[in-house]
Short mmCIF file of C-alpha atoms in Angstrom, two decimals:
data_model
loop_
_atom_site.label_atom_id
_atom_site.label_comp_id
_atom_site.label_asym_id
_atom_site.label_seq_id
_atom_site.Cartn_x
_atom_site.Cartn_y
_atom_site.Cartn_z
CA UNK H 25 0.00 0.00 0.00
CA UNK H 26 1.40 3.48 -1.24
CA UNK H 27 1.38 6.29 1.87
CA UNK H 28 0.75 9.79 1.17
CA UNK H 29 0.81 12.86 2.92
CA UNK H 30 -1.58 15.81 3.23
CA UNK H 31 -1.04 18.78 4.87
CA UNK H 32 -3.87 21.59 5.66
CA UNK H 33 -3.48 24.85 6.44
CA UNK H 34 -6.87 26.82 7.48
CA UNK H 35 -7.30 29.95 6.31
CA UNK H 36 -10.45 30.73 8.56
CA UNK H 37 -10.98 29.30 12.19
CA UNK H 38 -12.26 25.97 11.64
CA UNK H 39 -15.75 24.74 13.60
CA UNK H 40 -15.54 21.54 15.61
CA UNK H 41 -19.07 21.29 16.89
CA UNK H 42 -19.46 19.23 19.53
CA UNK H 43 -23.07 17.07 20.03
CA UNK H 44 -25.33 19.69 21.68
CA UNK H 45 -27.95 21.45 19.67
CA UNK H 46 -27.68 24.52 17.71
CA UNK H 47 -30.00 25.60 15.17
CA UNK H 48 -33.55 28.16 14.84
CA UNK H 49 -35.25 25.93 17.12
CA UNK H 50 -32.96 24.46 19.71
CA UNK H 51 -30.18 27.18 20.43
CA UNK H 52 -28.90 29.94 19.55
CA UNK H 53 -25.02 29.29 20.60
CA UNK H 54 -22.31 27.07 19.18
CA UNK H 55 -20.34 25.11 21.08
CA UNK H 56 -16.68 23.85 20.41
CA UNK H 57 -14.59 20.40 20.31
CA UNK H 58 -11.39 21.39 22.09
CA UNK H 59 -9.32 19.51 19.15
CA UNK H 60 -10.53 17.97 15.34
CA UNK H 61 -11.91 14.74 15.99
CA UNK H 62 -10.23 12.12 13.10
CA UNK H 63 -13.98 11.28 11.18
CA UNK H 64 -13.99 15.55 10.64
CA UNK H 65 -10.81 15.22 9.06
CA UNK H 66 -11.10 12.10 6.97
CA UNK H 67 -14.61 12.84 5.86
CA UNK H 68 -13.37 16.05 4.80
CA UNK H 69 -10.97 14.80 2.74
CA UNK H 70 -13.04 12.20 1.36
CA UNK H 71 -15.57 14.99 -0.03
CA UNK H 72 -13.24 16.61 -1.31
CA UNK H 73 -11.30 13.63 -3.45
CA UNK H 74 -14.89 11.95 -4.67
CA UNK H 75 -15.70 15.69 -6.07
CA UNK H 76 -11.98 15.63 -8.08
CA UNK H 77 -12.53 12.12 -9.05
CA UNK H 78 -16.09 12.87 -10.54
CA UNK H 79 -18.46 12.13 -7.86
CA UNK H 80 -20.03 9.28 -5.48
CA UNK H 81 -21.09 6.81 -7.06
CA UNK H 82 -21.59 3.08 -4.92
CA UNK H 83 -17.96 2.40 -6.18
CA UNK H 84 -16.66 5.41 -5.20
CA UNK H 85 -18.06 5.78 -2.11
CA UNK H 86 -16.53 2.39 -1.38
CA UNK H 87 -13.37 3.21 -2.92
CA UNK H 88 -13.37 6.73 -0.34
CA UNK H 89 -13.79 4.74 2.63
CA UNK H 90 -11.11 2.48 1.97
CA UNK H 91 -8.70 4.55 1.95
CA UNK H 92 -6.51 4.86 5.56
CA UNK H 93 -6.91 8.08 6.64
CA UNK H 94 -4.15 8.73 9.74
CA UNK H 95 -4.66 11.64 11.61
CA UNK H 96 -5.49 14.91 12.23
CA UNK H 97 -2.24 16.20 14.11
CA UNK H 98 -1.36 19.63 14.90
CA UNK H 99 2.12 20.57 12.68
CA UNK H 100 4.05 23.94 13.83
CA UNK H 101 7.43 24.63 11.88
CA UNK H 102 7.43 21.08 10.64
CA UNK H 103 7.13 19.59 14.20
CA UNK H 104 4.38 17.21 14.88
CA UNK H 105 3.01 18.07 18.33
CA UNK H 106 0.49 15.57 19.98
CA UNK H 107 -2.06 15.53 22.97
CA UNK H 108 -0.95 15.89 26.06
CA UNK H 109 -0.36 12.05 27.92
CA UNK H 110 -2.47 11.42 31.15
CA UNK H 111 0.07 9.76 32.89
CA UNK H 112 1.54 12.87 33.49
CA UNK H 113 0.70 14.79 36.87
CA UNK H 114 2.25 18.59 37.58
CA UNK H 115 1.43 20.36 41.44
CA UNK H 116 2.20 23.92 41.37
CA UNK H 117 2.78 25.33 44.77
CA UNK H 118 3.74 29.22 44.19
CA UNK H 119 6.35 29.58 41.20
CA UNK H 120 7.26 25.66 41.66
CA UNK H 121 5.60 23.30 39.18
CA UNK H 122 7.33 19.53 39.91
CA UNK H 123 5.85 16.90 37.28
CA UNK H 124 5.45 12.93 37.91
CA UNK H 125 4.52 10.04 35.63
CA UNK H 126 1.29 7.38 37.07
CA UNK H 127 2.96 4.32 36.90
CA UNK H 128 1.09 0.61 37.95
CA UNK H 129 2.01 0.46 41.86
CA UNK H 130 1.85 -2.71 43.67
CA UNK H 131 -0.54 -3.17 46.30
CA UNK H 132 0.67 -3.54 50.11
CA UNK H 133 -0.46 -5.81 52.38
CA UNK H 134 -4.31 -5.55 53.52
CA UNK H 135 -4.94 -2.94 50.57
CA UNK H 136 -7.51 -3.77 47.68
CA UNK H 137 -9.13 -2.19 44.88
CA UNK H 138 -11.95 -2.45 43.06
CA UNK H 139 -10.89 -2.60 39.59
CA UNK H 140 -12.53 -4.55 36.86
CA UNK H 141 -9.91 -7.29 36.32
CA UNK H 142 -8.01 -9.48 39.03
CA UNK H 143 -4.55 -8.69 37.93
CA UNK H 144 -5.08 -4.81 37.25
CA UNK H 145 -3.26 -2.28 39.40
CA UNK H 146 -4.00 1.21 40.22
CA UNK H 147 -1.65 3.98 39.31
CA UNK H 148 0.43 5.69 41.76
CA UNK H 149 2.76 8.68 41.66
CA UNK H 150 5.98 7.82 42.95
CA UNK H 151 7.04 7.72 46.55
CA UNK H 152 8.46 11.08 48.00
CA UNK H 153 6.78 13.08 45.20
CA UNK H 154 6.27 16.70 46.46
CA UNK H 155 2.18 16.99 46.10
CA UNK H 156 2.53 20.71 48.07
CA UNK H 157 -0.27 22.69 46.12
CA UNK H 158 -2.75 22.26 44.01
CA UNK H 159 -2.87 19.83 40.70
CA UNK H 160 -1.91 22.32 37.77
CA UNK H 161 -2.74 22.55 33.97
CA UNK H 162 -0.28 21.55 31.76
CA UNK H 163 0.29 22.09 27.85
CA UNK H 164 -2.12 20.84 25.92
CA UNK H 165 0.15 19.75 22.90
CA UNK H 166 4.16 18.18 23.44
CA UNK H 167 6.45 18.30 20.14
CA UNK H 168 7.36 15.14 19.11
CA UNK H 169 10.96 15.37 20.63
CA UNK H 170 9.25 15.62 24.08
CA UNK H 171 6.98 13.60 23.90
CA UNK H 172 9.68 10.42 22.65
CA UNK H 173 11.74 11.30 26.03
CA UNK H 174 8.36 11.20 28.07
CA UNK H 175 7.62 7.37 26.08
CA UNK H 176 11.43 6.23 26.89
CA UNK H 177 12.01 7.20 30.66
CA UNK H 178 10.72 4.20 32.31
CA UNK H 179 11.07 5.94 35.85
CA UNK H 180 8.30 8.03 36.94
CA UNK H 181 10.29 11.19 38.37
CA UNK H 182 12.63 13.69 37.17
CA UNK H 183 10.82 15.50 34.62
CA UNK H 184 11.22 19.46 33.82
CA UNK H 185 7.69 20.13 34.35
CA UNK H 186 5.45 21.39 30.99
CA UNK H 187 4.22 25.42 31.52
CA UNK H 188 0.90 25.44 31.65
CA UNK H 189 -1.63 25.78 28.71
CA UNK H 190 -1.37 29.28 27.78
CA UNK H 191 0.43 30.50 24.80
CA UNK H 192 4.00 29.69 24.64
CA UNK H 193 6.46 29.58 21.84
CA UNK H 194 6.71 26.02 19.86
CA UNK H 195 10.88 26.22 21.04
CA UNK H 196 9.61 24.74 24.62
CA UNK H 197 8.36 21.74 22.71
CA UNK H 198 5.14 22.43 24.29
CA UNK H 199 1.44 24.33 22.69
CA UNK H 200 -1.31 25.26 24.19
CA UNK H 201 -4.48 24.63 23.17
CA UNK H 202 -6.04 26.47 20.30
CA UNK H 203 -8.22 29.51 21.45
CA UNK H 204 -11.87 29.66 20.57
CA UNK H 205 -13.04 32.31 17.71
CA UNK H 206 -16.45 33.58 18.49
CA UNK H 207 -17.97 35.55 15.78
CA UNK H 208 -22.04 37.18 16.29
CA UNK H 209 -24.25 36.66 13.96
CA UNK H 210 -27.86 37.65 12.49
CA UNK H 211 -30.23 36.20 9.80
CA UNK H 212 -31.57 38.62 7.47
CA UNK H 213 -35.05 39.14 6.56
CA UNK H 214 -36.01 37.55 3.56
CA UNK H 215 -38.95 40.73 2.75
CA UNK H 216 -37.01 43.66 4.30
CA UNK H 217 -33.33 42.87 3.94
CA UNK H 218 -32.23 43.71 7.13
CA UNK H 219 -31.08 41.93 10.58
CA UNK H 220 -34.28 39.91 11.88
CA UNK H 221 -35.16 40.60 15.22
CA UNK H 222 -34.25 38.01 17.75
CA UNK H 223 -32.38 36.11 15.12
CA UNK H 224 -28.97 36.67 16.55
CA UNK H 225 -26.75 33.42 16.72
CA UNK H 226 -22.99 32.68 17.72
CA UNK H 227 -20.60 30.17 16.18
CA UNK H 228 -17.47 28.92 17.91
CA UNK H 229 -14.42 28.03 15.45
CA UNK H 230 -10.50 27.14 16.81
CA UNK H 231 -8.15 29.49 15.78
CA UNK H 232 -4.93 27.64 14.95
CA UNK H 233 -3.13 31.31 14.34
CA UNK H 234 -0.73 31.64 16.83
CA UNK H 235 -1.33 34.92 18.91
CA UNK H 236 1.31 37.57 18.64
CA UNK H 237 3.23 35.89 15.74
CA UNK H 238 3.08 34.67 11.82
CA UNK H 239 3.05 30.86 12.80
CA UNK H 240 0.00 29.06 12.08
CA UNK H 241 -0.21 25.48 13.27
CA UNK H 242 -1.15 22.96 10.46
CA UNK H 243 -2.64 19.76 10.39
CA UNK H 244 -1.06 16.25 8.68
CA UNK H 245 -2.48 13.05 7.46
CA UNK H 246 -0.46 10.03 6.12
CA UNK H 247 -3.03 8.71 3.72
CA UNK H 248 -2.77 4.95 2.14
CA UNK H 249 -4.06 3.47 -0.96
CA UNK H 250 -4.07 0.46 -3.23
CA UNK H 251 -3.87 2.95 -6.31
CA UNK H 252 -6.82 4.49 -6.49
CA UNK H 253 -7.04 8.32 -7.21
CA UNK H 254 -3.40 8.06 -6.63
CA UNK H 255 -3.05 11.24 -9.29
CA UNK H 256 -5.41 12.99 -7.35
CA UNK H 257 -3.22 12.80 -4.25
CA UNK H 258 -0.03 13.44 -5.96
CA UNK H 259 -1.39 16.61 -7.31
CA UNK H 260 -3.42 17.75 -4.69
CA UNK H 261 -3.08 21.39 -4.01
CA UNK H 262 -6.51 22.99 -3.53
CA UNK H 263 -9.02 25.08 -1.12
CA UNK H 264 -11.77 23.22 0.00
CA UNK H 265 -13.81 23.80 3.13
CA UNK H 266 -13.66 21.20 6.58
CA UNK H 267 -16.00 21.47 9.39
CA UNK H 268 -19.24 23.32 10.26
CA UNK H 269 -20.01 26.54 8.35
CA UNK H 270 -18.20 25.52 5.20
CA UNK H 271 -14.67 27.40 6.65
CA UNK H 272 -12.04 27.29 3.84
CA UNK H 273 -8.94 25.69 4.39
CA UNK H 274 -5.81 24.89 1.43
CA UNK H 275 -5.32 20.89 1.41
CA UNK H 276 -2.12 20.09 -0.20
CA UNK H 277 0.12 16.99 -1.08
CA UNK H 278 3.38 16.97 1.18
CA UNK H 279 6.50 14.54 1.54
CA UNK H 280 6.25 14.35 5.17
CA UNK H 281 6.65 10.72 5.21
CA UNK H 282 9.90 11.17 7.88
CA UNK H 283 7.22 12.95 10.44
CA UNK H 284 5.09 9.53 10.56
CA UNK H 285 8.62 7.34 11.31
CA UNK H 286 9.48 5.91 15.16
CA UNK H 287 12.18 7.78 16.33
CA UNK H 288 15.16 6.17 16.89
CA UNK H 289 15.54 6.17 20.98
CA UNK H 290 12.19 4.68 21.19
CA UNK H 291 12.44 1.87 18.91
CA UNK H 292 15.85 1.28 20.70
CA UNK H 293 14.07 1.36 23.89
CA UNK H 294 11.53 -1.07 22.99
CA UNK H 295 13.91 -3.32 21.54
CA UNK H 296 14.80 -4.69 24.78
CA UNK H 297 11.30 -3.53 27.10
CA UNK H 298 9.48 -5.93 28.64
CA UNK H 299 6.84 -3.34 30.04
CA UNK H 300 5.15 -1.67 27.34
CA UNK H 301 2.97 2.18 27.25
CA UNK H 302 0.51 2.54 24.59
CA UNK H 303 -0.07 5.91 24.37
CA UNK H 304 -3.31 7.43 21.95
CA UNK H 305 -2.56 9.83 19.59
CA UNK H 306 -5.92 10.34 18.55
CA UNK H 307 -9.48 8.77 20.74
CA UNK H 308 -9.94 5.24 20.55
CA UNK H 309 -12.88 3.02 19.60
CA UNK H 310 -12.80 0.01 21.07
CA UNK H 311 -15.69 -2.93 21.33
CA UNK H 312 -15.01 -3.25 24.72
CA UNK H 313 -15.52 0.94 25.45
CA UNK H 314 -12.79 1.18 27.12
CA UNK H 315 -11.07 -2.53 26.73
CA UNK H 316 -9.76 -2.91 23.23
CA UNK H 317 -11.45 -5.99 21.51
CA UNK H 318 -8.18 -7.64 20.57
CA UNK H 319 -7.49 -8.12 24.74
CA UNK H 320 -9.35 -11.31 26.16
CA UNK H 321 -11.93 -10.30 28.59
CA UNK H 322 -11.03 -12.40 31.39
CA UNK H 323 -7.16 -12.02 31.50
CA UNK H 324 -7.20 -8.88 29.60
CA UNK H 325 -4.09 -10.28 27.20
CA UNK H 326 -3.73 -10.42 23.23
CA UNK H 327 -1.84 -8.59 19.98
CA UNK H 328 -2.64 -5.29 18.89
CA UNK H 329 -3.74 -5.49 15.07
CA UNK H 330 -1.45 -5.12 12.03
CA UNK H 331 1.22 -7.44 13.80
CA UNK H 332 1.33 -11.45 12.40
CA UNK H 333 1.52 -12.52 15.45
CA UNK H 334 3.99 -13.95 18.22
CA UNK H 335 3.53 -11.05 20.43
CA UNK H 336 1.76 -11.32 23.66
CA UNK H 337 0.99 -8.29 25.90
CA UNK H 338 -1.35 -8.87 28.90
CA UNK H 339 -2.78 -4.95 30.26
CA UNK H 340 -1.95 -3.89 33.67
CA UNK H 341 -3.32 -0.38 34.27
CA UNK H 342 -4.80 2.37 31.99
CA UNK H 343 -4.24 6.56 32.83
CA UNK H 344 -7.33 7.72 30.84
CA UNK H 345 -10.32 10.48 31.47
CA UNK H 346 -14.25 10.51 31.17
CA UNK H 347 -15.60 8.68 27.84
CA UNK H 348 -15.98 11.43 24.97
CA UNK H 349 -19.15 11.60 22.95
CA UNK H 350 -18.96 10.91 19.14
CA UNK H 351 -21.59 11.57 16.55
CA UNK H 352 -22.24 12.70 13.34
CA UNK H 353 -24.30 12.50 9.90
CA UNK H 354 -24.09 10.48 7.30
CA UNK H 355 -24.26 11.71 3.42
CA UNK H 356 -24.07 8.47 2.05
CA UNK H 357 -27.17 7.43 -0.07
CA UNK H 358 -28.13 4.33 1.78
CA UNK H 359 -27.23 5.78 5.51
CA UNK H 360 -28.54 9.10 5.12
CA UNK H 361 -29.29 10.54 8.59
CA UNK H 362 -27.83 11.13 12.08
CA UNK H 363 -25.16 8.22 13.24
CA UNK H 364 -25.87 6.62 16.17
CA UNK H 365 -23.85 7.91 19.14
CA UNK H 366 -20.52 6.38 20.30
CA UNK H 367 -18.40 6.59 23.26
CA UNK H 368 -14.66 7.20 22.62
CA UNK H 369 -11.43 7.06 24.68
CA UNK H 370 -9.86 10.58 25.09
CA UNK H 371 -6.59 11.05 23.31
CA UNK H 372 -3.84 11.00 25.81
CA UNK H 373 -5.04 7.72 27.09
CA UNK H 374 -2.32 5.47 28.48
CA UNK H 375 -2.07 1.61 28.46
CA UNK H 376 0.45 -0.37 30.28
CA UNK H 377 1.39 -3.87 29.48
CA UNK H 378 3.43 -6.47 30.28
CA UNK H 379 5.22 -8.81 27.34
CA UNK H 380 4.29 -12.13 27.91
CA UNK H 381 5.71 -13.35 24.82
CA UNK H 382 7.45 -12.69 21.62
CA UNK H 383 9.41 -9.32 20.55
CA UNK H 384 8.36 -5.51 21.54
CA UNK H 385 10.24 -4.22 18.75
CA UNK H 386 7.92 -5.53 16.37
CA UNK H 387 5.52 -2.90 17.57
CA UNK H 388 7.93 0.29 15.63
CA UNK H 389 6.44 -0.34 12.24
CA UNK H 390 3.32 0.09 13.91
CA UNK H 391 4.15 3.55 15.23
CA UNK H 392 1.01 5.98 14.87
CA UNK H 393 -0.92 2.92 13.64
CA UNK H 394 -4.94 2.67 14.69
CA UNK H 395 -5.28 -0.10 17.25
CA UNK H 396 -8.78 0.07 17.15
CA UNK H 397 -11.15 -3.01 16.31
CA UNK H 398 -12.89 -1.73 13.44
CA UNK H 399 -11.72 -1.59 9.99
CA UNK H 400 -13.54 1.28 9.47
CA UNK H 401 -12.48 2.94 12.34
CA UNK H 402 -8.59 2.35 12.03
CA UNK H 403 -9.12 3.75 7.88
CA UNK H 404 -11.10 6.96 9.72
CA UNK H 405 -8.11 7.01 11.69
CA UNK H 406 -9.18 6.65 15.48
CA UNK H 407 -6.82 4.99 17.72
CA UNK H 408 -3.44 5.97 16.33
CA UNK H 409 -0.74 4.46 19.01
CA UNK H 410 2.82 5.20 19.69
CA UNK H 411 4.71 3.40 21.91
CA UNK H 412 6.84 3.25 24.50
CA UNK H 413 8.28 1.68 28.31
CA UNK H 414 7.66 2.16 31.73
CA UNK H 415 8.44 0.62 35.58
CA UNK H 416 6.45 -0.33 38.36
CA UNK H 417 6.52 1.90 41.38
CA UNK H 418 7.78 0.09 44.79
CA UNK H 419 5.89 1.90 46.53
#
């Protein structure tokens, strides 16, 4: 299968709407996703490559969805920058921010938890770690560099802490999320031409312009194909809109395949782990909500997919947040109408294995590879993993 690459650059804030109503008759105010969930992106795309290819017919449609669609992830000065992990823990007491990684802790004598499998642990921060204050923010988005340091240090202290999510400059290898644009708006009167009265509406769009500078952070796709509309993707350069309100953005073929590769420390790292972090790049669908399907459901052990086989990981704790809504509407002829609702695992999310059996390094071809259970859902690309080690507190 041939990879390419797709870059897109907005030139409007782009709308991310989450699930609540908005419309004449059930509210008046937008609401935003705090990031581009992957089916906006791919769907996007897809639109845009059945219009160049001469439209949507059954085999096209088919041939659209096909297609592995990896991705969205935020680009600034051709740095990939990803969500931030929820392992990670920063207290802030005054000007002192001190960071720790949740690692799988071992239970003491007479302790128990209640956790859904017999041979899951809890996470713990590490002994001694200085909790003065209060739990702080952090960045919302670490470069790639920081976040491959963060995947190799097994141990769970020592970190430089991340600033917290305001605006900073891309050289700390950390971003912050993308501010909301809110823009008022009216209807106009169809007889008098003017603003209707009590029409006024707002929409909400993320502003990927960084404030106070020329950078604008992009967004990247590694796209793969058997062939088809492989001209189209070679030549692609065009404007096209993604998202609610038909915002413009400039979609254009890139040769970014060296962004998409495991860098080197990790896949040295994992070359001789026996503990294994699977960290989401982008939310997860799993059968299981938030089990993957490809884990037994009794001793929670299996092989991610995409790898022949010979590996055995069995899961021993997860760092992840609330389940995240995902819905949507479908255009296709057969499925036209609202999709039913879903419940996703935030990006960030953090799995921790052991290797039972077989070879850790054959997980770094599968670096930001969906680990998802659906096909469909690994081509909208949901689920994109990278990988890397950790070690068990003694506490």
């Amino acid at each position: 299968m041939a990879h390419h690459f797709v870059r897109l650059t907005p030139r409007d804030p782009l709308i991310a709407r989450d699930g609540r109503p908005f419309g004449a008759s059930s509210g008046n105010r937008m609401r935003s996703l705090p990031w581009f969930y992957p089916s906006l992106f791919s769907g996007s795309l897809r639109s845009l490559l059945g219009k160049a290819t001469g439209g949507f017919s059954t085999e096209t449609v088919a041939a659209l969805k096909a297609l592995e669609i990896a991705g969205p992830l935020a680009l600034l000065n051709n740095t990939l920058f990803f969500p931030r992990p929820l392992d990670a823990r920063v207290f802030e007491s005054g000007a002192e921010r001190h960071c720790y990684g949740l690692r799988p802790g071992a239970l003491g004598a007479g302790e128990g938890v209640d956790l859904p499998g017999p041979n899951l642990l809890p996470t713990l921060l590490p002994d001694g770690a200085n909790m003065d204050g209060k739990p702080a923010e952090i960045a919302q988005f670490w470069s790639s560099a920081r976040m491959a340091d963060w995947l190799t240090r097994s141990s769970a202290s020592g970190f430089t802490a991340p600033p917290d999510n305001t605006p900073s400059s891309a050289d700390t290898g950390y971003l912050a999320a993308p501010p909301v644009d809110f823009r008022t708006h009216t209807a106009l009167s169809d007889e008098k031409g003017v603003a209707d009265d009590g029409k006024l509406f707002i929409t909400a769009g993320l502003d990927l312009n960084l404030p106070n500078t020329a950078d604008i952070v992009q967004l990247v796709s590694r796209v793969g194909n058997s062939g088809w509309c492989q001209q189209v993707l070679e030549g692609l350069a065009q404007v096209h809109p993604m998202g609610g309100d038909r915002r413009l953005a400039n979609w254009q073929h890139t040769d970014d395949q060296h962004l998409w590769e495991c860098p080197q420390g990790v896949a040295s790292a994992l070359a001789r782990a026996t503990k294994i972090r699977l960290y989401l790049a982008t939310p997860g669908l799993f059968d299981g909500g938030w089990l993957p399907g490809w884990l037994d459901k009794t001793t929670f052990t299996g092989c991610p997919p995409g790898i022949d086989g010979g590996l055995k990981l069995t899961l021993r704790a997860v760092c992840s947040e609330r389940w995240q809504p995902l819905s949507g509407w479908s255009l296709e002829r057969n499925s036209w109408g609202p999709k039913a609702a879903r419940r996703m695992v935030p990006a960030g999310s953090v799995y921790f294995f052991t290797c039972e059996q077989g070879d850790a390094a054959q997980l770094v071809p599968r670096w930001l590879s969906s680990v998802c259970d659906k096909a469909q859902d690994r081509n909208d690309g949901f689920g994109l993993a990278l990988w890397g080690t950790w070690d068990e507190h003694k506490n």
